[in-house]
PDB file of C-alpha atoms in Angstrom:
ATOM      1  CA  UNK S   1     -28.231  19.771  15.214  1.00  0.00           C
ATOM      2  CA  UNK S   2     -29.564  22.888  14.060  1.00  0.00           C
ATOM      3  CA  UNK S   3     -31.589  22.540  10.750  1.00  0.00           C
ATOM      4  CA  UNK S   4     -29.803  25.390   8.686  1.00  0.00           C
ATOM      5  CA  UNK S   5     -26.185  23.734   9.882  1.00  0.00           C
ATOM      6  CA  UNK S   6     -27.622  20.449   8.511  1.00  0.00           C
ATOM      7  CA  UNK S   7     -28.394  21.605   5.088  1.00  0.00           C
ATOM      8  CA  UNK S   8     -24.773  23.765   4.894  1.00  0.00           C
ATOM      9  CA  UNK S   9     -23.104  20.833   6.063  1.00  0.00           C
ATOM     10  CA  UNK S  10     -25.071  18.475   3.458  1.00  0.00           C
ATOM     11  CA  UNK S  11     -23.588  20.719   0.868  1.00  0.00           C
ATOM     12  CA  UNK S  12     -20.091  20.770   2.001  1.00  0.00           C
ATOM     13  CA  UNK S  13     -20.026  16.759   1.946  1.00  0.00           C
ATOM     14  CA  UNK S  14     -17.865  13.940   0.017  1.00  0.00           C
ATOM     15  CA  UNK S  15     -20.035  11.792  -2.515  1.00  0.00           C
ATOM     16  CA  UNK S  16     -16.840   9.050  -2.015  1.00  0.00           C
ATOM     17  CA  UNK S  17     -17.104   8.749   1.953  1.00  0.00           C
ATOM     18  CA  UNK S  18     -20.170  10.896   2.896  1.00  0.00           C
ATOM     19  CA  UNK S  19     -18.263  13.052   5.020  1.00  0.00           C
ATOM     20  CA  UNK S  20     -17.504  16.316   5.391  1.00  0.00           C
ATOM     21  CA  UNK S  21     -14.602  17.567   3.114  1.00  0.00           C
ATOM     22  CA  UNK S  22     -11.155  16.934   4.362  1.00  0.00           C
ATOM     23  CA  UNK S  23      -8.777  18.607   2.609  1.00  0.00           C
ATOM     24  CA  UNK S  24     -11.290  19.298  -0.210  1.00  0.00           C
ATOM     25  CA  UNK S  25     -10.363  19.342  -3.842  1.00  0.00           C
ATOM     26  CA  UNK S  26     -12.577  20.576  -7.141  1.00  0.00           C
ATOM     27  CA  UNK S  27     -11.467  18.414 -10.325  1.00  0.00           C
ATOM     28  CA  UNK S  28     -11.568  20.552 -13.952  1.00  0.00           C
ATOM     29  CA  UNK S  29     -15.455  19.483 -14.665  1.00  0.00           C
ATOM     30  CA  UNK S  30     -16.539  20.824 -11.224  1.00  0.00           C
ATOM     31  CA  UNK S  31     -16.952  18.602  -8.563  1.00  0.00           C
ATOM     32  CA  UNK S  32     -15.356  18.192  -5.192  1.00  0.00           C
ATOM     33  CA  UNK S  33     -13.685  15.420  -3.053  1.00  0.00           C
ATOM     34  CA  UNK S  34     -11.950  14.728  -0.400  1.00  0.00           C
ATOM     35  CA  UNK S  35      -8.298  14.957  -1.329  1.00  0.00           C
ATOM     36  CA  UNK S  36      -7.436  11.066   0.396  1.00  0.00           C
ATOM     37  CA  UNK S  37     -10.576  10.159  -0.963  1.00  0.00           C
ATOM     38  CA  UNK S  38      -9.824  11.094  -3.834  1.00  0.00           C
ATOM     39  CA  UNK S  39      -6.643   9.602  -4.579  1.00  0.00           C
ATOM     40  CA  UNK S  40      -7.475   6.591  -3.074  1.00  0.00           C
ATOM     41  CA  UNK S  41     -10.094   5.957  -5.569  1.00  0.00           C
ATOM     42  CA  UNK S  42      -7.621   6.479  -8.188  1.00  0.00           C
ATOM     43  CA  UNK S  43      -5.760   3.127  -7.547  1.00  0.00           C
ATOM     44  CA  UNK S  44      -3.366   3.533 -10.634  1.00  0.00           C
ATOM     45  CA  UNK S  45      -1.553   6.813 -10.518  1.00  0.00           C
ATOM     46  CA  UNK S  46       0.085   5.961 -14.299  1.00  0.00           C
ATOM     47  CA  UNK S  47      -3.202   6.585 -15.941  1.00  0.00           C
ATOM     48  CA  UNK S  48      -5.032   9.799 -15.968  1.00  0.00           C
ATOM     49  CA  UNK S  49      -8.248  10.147 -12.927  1.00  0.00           C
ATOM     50  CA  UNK S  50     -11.759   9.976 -14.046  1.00  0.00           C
ATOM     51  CA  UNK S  51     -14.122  11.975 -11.717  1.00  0.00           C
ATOM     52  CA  UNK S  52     -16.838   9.784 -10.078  1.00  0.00           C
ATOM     53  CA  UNK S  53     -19.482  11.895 -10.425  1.00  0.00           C
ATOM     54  CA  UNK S  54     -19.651  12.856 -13.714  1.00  0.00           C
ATOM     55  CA  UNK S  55     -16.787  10.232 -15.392  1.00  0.00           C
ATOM     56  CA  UNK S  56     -15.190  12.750 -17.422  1.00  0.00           C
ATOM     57  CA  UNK S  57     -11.364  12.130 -17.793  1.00  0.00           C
ATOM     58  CA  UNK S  58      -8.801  14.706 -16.532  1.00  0.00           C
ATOM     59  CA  UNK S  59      -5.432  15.918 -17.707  1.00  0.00           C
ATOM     60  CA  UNK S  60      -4.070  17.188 -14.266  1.00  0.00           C
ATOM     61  CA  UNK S  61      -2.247  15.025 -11.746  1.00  0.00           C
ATOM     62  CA  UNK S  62      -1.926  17.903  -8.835  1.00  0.00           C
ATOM     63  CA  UNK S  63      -4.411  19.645  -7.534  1.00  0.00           C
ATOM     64  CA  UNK S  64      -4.813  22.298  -4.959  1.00  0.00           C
ATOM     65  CA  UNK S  65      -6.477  22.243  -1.890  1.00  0.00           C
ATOM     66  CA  UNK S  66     -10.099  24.378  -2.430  1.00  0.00           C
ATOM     67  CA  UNK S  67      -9.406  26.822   0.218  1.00  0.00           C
ATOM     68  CA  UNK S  68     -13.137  28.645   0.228  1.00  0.00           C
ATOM     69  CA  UNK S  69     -14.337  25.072   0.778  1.00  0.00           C
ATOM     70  CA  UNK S  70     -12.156  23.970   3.433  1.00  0.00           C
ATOM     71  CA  UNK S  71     -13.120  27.496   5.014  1.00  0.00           C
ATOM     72  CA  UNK S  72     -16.692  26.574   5.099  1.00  0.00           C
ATOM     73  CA  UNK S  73     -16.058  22.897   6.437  1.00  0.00           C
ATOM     74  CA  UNK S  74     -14.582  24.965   9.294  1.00  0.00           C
ATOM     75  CA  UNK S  75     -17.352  27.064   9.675  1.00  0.00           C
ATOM     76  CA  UNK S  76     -19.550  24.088  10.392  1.00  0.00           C
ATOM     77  CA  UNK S  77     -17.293  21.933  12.521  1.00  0.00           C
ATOM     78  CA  UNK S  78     -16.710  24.525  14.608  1.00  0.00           C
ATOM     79  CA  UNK S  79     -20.221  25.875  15.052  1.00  0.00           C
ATOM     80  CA  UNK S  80     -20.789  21.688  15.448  1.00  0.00           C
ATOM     81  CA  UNK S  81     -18.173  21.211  17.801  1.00  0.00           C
ATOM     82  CA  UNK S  82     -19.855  24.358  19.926  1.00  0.00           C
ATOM     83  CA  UNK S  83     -23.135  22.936  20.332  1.00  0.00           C
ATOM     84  CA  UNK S  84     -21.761  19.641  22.031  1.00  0.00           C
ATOM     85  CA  UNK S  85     -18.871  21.761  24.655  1.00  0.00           C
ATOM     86  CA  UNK S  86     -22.543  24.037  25.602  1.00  0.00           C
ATOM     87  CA  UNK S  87     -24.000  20.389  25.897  1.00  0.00           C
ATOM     88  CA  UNK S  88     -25.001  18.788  29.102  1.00  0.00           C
ATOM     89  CA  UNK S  89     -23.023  15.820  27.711  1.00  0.00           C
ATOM     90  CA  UNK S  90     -19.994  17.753  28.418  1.00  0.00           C
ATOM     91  CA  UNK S  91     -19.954  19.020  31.934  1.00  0.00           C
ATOM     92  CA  UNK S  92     -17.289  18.339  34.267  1.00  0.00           C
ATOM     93  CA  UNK S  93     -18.991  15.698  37.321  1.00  0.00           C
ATOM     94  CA  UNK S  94     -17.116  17.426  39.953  1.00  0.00           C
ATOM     95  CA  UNK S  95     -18.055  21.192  38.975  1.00  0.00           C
ATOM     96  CA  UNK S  96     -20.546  20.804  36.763  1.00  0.00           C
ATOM     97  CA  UNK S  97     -19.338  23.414  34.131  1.00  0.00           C
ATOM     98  CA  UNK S  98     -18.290  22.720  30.842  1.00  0.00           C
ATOM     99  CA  UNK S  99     -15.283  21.180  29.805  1.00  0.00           C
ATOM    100  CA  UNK S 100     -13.548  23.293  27.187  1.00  0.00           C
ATOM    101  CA  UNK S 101      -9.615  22.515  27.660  1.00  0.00           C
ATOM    102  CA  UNK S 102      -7.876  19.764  26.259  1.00  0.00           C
ATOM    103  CA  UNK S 103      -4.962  18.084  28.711  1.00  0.00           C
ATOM    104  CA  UNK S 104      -2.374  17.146  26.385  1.00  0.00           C
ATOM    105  CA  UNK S 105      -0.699  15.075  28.618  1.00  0.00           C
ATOM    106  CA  UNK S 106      -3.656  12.596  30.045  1.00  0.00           C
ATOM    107  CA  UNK S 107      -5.724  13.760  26.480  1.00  0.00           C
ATOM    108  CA  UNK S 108      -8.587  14.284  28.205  1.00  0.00           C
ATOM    109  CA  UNK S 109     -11.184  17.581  28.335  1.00  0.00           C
ATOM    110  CA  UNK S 110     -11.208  19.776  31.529  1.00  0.00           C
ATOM    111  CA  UNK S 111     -13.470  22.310  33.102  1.00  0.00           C
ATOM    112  CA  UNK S 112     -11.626  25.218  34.091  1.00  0.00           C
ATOM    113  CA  UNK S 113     -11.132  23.691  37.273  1.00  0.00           C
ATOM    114  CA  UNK S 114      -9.834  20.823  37.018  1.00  0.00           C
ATOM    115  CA  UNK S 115      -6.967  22.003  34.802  1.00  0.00           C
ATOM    116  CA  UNK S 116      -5.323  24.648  37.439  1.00  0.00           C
ATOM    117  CA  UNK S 117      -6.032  21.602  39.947  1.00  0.00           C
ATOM    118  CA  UNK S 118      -2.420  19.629  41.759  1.00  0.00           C
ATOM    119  CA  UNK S 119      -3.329  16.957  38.995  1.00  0.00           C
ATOM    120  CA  UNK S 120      -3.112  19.033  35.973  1.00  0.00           C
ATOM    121  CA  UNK S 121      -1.277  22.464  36.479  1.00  0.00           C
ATOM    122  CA  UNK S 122       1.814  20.798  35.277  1.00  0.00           C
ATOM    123  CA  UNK S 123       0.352  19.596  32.261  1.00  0.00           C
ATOM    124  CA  UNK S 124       0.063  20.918  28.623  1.00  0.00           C
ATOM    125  CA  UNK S 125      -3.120  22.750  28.253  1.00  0.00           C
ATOM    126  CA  UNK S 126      -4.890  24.713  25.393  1.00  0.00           C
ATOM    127  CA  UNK S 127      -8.460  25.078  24.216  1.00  0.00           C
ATOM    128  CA  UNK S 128     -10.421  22.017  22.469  1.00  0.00           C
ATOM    129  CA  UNK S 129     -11.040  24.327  19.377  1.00  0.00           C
ATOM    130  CA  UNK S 130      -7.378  25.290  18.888  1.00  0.00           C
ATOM    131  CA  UNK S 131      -6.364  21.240  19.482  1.00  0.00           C
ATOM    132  CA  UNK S 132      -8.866  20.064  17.502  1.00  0.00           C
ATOM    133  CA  UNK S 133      -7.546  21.878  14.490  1.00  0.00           C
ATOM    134  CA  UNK S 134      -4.050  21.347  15.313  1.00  0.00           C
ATOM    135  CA  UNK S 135      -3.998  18.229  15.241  1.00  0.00           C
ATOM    136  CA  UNK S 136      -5.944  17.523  12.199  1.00  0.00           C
ATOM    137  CA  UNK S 137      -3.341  19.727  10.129  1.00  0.00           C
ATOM    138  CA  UNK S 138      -0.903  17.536  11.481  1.00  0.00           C
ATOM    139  CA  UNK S 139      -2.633  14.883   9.860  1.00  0.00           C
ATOM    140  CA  UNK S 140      -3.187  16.508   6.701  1.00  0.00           C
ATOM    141  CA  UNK S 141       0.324  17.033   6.731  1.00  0.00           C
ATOM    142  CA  UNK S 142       1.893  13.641   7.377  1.00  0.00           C
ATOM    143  CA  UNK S 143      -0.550  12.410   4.743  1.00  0.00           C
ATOM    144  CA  UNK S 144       1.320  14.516   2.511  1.00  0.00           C
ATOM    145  CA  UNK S 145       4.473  12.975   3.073  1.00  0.00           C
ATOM    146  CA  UNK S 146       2.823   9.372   3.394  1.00  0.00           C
ATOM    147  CA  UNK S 147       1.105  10.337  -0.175  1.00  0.00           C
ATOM    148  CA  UNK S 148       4.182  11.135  -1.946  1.00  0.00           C
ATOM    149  CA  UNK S 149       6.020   8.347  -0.062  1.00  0.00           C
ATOM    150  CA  UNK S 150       3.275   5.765  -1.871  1.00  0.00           C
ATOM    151  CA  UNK S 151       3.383   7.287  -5.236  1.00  0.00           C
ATOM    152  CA  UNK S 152       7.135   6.495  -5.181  1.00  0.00           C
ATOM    153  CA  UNK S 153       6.841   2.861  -3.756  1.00  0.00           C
ATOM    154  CA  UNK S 154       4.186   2.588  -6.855  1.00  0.00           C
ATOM    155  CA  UNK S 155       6.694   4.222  -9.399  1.00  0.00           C
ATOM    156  CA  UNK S 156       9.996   2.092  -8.308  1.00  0.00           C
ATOM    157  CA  UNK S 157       7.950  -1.355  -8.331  1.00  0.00           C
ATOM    158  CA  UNK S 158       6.564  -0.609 -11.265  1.00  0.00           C
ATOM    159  CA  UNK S 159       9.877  -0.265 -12.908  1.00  0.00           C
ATOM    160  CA  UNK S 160      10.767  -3.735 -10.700  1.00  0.00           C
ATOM    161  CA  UNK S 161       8.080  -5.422 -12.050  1.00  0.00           C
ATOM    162  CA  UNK S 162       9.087  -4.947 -15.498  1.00  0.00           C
ATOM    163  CA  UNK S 163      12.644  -5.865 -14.867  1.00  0.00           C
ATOM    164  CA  UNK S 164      11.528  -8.556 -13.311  1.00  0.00           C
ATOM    165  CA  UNK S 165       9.410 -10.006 -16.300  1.00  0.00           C
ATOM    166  CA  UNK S 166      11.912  -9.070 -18.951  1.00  0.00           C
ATOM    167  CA  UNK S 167      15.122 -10.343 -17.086  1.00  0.00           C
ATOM    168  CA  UNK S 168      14.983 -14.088 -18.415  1.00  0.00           C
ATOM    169  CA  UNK S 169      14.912 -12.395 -21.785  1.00  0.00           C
ATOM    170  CA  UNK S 170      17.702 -10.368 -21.381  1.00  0.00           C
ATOM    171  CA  UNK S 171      19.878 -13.143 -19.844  1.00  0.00           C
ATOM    172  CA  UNK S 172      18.547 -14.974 -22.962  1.00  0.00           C
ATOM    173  CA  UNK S 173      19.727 -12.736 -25.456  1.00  0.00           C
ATOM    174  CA  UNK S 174      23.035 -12.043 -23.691  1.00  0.00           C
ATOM    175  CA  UNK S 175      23.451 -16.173 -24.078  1.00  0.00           C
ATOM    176  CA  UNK S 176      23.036 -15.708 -27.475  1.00  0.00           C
ATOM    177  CA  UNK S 177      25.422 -13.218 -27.804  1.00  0.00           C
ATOM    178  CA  UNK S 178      27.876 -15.248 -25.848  1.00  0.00           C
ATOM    179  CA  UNK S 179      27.328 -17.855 -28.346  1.00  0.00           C
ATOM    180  CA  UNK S 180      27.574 -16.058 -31.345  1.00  0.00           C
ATOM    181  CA  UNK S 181      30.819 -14.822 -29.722  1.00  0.00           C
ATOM    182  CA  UNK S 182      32.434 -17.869 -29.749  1.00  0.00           C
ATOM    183  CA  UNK S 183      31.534 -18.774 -32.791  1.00  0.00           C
ATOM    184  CA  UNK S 184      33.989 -16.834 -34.502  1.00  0.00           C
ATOM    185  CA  UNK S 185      36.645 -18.678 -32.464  1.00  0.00           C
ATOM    186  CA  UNK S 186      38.568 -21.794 -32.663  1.00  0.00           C
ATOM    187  CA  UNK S 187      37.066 -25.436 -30.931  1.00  0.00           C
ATOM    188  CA  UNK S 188      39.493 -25.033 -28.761  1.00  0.00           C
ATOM    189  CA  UNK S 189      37.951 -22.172 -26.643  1.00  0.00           C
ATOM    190  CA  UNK S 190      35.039 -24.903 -26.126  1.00  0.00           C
ATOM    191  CA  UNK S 191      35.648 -24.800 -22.224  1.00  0.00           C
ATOM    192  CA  UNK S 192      35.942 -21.345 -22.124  1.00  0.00           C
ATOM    193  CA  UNK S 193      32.571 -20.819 -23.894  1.00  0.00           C
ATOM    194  CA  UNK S 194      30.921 -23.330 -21.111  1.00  0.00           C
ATOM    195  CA  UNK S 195      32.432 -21.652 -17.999  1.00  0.00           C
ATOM    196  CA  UNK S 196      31.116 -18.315 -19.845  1.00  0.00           C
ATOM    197  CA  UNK S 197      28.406 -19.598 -19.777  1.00  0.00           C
ATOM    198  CA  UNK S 198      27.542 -21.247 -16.585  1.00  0.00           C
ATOM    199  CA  UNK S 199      28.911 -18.128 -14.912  1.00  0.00           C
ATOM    200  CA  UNK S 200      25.991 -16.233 -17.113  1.00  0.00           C
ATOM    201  CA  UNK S 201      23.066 -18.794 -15.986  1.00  0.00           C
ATOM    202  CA  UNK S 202      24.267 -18.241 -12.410  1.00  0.00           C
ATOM    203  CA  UNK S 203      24.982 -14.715 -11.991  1.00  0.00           C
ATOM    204  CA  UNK S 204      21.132 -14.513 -14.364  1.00  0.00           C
ATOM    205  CA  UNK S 205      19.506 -16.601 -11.313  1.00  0.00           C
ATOM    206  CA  UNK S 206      20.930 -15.322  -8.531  1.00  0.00           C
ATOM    207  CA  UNK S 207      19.540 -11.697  -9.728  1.00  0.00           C
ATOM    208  CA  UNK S 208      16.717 -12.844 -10.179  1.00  0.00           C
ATOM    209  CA  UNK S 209      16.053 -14.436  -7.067  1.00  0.00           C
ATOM    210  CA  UNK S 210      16.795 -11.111  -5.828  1.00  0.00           C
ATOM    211  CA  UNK S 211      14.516  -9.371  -7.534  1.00  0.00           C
ATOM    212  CA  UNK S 212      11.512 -11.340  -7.262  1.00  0.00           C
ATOM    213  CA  UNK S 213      12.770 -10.508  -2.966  1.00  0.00           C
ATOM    214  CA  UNK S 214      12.807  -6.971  -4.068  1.00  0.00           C
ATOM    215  CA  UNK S 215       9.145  -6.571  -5.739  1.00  0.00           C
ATOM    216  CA  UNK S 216       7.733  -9.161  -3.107  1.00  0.00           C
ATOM    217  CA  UNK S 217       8.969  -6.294  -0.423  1.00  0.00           C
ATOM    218  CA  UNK S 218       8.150  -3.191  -2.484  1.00  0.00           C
ATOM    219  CA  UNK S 219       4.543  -4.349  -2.528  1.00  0.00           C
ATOM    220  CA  UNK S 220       4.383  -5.078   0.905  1.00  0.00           C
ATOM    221  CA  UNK S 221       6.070  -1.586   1.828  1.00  0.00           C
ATOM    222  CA  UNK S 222       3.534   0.150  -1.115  1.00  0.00           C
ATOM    223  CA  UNK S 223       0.186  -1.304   0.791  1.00  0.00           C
ATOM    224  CA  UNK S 224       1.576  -0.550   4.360  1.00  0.00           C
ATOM    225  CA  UNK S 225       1.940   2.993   2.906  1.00  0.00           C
ATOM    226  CA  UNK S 226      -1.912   2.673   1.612  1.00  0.00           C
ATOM    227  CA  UNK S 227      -3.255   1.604   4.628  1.00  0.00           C
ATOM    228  CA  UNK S 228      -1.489   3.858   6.992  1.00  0.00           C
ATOM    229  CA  UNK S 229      -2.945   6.917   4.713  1.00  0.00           C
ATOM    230  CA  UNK S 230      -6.639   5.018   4.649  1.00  0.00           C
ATOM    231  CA  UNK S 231      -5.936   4.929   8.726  1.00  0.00           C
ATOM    232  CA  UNK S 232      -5.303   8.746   9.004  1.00  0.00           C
ATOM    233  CA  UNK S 233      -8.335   9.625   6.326  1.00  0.00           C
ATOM    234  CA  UNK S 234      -9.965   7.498   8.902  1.00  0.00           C
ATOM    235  CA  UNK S 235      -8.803   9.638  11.191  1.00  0.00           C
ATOM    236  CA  UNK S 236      -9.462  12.974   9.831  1.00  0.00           C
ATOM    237  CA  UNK S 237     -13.470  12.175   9.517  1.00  0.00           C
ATOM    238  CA  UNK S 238     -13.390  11.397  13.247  1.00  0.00           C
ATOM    239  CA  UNK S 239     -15.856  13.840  14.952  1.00  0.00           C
ATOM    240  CA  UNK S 240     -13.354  16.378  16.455  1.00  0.00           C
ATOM    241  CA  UNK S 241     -13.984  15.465  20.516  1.00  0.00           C
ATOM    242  CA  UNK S 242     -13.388  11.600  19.026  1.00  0.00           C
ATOM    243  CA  UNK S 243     -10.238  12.457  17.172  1.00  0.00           C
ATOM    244  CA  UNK S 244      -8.305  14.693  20.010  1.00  0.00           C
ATOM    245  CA  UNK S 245      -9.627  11.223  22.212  1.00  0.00           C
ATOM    246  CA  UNK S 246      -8.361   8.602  19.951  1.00  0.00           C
ATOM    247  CA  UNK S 247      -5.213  10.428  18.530  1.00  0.00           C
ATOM    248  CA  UNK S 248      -2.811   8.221  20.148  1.00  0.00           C
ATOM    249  CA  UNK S 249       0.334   7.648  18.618  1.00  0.00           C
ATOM    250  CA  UNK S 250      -0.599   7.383  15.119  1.00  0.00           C
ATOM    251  CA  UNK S 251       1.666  10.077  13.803  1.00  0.00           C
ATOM    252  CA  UNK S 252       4.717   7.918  15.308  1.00  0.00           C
ATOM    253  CA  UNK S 253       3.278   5.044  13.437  1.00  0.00           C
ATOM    254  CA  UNK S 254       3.334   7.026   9.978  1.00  0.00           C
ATOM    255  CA  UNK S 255       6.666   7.958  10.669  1.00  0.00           C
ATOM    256  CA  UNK S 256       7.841   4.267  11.320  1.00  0.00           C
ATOM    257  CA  UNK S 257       6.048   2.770   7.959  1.00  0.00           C
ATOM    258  CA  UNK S 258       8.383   5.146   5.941  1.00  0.00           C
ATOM    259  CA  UNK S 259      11.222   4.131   7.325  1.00  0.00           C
ATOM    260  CA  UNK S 260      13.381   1.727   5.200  1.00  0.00           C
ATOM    261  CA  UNK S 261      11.692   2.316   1.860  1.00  0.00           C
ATOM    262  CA  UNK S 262      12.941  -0.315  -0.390  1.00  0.00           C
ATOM    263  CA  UNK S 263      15.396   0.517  -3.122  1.00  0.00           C
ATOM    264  CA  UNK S 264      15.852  -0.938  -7.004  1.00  0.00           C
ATOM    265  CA  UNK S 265      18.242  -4.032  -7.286  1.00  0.00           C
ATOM    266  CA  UNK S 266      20.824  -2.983  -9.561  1.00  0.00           C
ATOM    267  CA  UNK S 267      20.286  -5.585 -11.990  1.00  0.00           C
ATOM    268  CA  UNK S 268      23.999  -6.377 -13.474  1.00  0.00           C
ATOM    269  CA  UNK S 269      25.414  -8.875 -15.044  1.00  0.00           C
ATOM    270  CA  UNK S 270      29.467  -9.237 -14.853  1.00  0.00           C
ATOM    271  CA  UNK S 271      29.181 -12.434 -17.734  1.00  0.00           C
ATOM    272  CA  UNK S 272      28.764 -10.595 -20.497  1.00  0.00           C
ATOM    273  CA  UNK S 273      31.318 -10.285 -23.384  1.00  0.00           C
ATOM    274  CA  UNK S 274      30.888  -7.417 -25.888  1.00  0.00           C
ATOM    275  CA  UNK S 275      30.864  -8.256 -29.745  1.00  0.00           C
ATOM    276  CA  UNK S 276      34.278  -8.531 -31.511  1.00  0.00           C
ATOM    277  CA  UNK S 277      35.552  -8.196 -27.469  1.00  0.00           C
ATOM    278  CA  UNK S 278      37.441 -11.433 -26.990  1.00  0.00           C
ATOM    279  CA  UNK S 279      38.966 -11.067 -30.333  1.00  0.00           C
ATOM    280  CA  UNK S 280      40.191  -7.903 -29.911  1.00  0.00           C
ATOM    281  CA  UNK S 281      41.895  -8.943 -26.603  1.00  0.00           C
ATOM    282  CA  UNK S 282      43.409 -11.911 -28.463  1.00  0.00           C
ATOM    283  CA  UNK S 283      44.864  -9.780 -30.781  1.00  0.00           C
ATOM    284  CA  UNK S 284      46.079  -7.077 -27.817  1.00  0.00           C
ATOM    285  CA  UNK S 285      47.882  -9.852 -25.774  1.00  0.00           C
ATOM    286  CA  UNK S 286      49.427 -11.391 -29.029  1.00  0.00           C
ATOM    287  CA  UNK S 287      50.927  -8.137 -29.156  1.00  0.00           C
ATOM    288  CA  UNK S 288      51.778  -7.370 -26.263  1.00  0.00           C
ATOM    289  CA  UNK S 289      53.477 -10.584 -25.858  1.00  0.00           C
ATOM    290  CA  UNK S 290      55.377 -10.008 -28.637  1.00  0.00           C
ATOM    291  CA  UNK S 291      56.380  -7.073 -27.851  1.00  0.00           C
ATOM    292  CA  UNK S 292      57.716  -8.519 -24.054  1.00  0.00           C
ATOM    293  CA  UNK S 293      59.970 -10.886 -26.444  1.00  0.00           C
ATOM    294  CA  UNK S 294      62.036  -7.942 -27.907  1.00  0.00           C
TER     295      UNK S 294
END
């Protein structure tokens, strides 16, 4: 590689992965990232980021893509992905000319030859350049979406988690108040109390049970989501040649992880008398009884 590309590139590179800048982000105090390495090095999105380099804490949760930066990345890839489509590495064996089209269909590199040849002519054609940035914006892209897909896995098992930890406490307290309901009543709404209440410790269990199903699943769905965004940063830092090569289905894949997103039980109970409620109703059917008998 040429030694003045070197030292540009060195100063367009990620001090997380090393890499040139994907996507790349400046923070308040300066520095630049990745944007996926970035927020994958800020594993809990409730707290504010710190900036690796120099550790100072920041107030903003969004941040826009650096688009001089990402310019210059450009800049460099490009003149990068020139010098190895002039290469001797490159040449077609059958014409021995370069091989500067990308076949969609077979994803493979052509000579000018080959593509108008009975094989190809049919296919989908276009230049490497053109593909090569194509279909790293449609990465960029469905990382997006994966991003904001995780964040809201993180947010709803979050909430979950700590209706999951607080539920036997509620059920506890609405046992009490069951309790102190009957009370006020005669002895002889003893059975009544007990069916109350066995209909509370049930109902209490069951959602529980379902709950503990629903967190169990939201963390599995939240670290799918992770690892399918780690897969396309993965992706993204692929020399360009290597990622038109080894593109594969992967944006099909990322489509199918967000799929089914798990939702919030709605944690319920139906056993659950209200202060002063059984009284009152007492009192209402007394009346209304009475009022049948005129």
């Amino acid at each position: 590689m040429d030694l003045n590309l070197q030292v540009f590139q060195n100063e367009l590179t990620c001090s997380i992965c090393e890499n040139c800048f994907v996507d790349p982000i400046t923070t308040d105090c300066g520095h630049s990232f990745c944007r996926p390495c970035f927020y994958l090095s800020w594993p809990n999105r409730s707290v504010l980021a710190h900036c690796s380099e120099s550790q100072e804490e920041m107030q903003q949760r969004d941040f826009h893509t650096n688009v001089c930066l990402k310019q210059m990345v450009l800049i460099v890839r490009q003149a990068r992905l020139g010098q190895f489509l002039r290469s001797k590495d490159n040449r077609c064996r059958i014409h021995m000319e370069a091989k500067q089209i990308f076949c969609e269909d077979q994803r493979s590199l052509l000579c000018l030859h080959c593509s108008t040849s009975k094989e190809h002519e049919a296919h989908r054609h276009c230049s490497v350049e053109e593909a090569v940035e194509e279909h790293r914006e449609k990465l960029l892209k469905t990382m997006c979406f994966l991003w904001e897909k995780y964040c809201e896995s993180h947010i709803k098992l979050n909430v979950e988690t700590v209706t999951t930890r607080s539920w036997e406490i509620y059920v506890s307290s609405k046992r009490e108040g069951i309790r102190a309901e009957y009370d006020n009543l005669p002895p002889s709404r003893y059975m009544e109390e007990q069916t109350h209440l066995e209909r509370l410790q049930r109902e209490g269990k069951e959602i529980f049970e379902q709950l503990k199903d629903s967190e169990a699943r939201m963390a599995q769905k939240r670290e799918l989501l992770r690892g399918m965004y780690t897969e396309l940063k993965e992706m993204c830092h692929k020399p360009d040649v290597e990622l038109l090569l080894d593109f594969g289905d992967i944006l099909h894949r990322s489509e199918a992880v967000c799929v089914h997103m798990p939702q919030p039980v709605k944690a319920e109970l139906t056993a659950v008398t209200i202060p002063g409620m059984i009284a009152r109703f007492d009192l209402f059917k007394g009346m209304t009884d009475a009022y049948r008998l005129r």
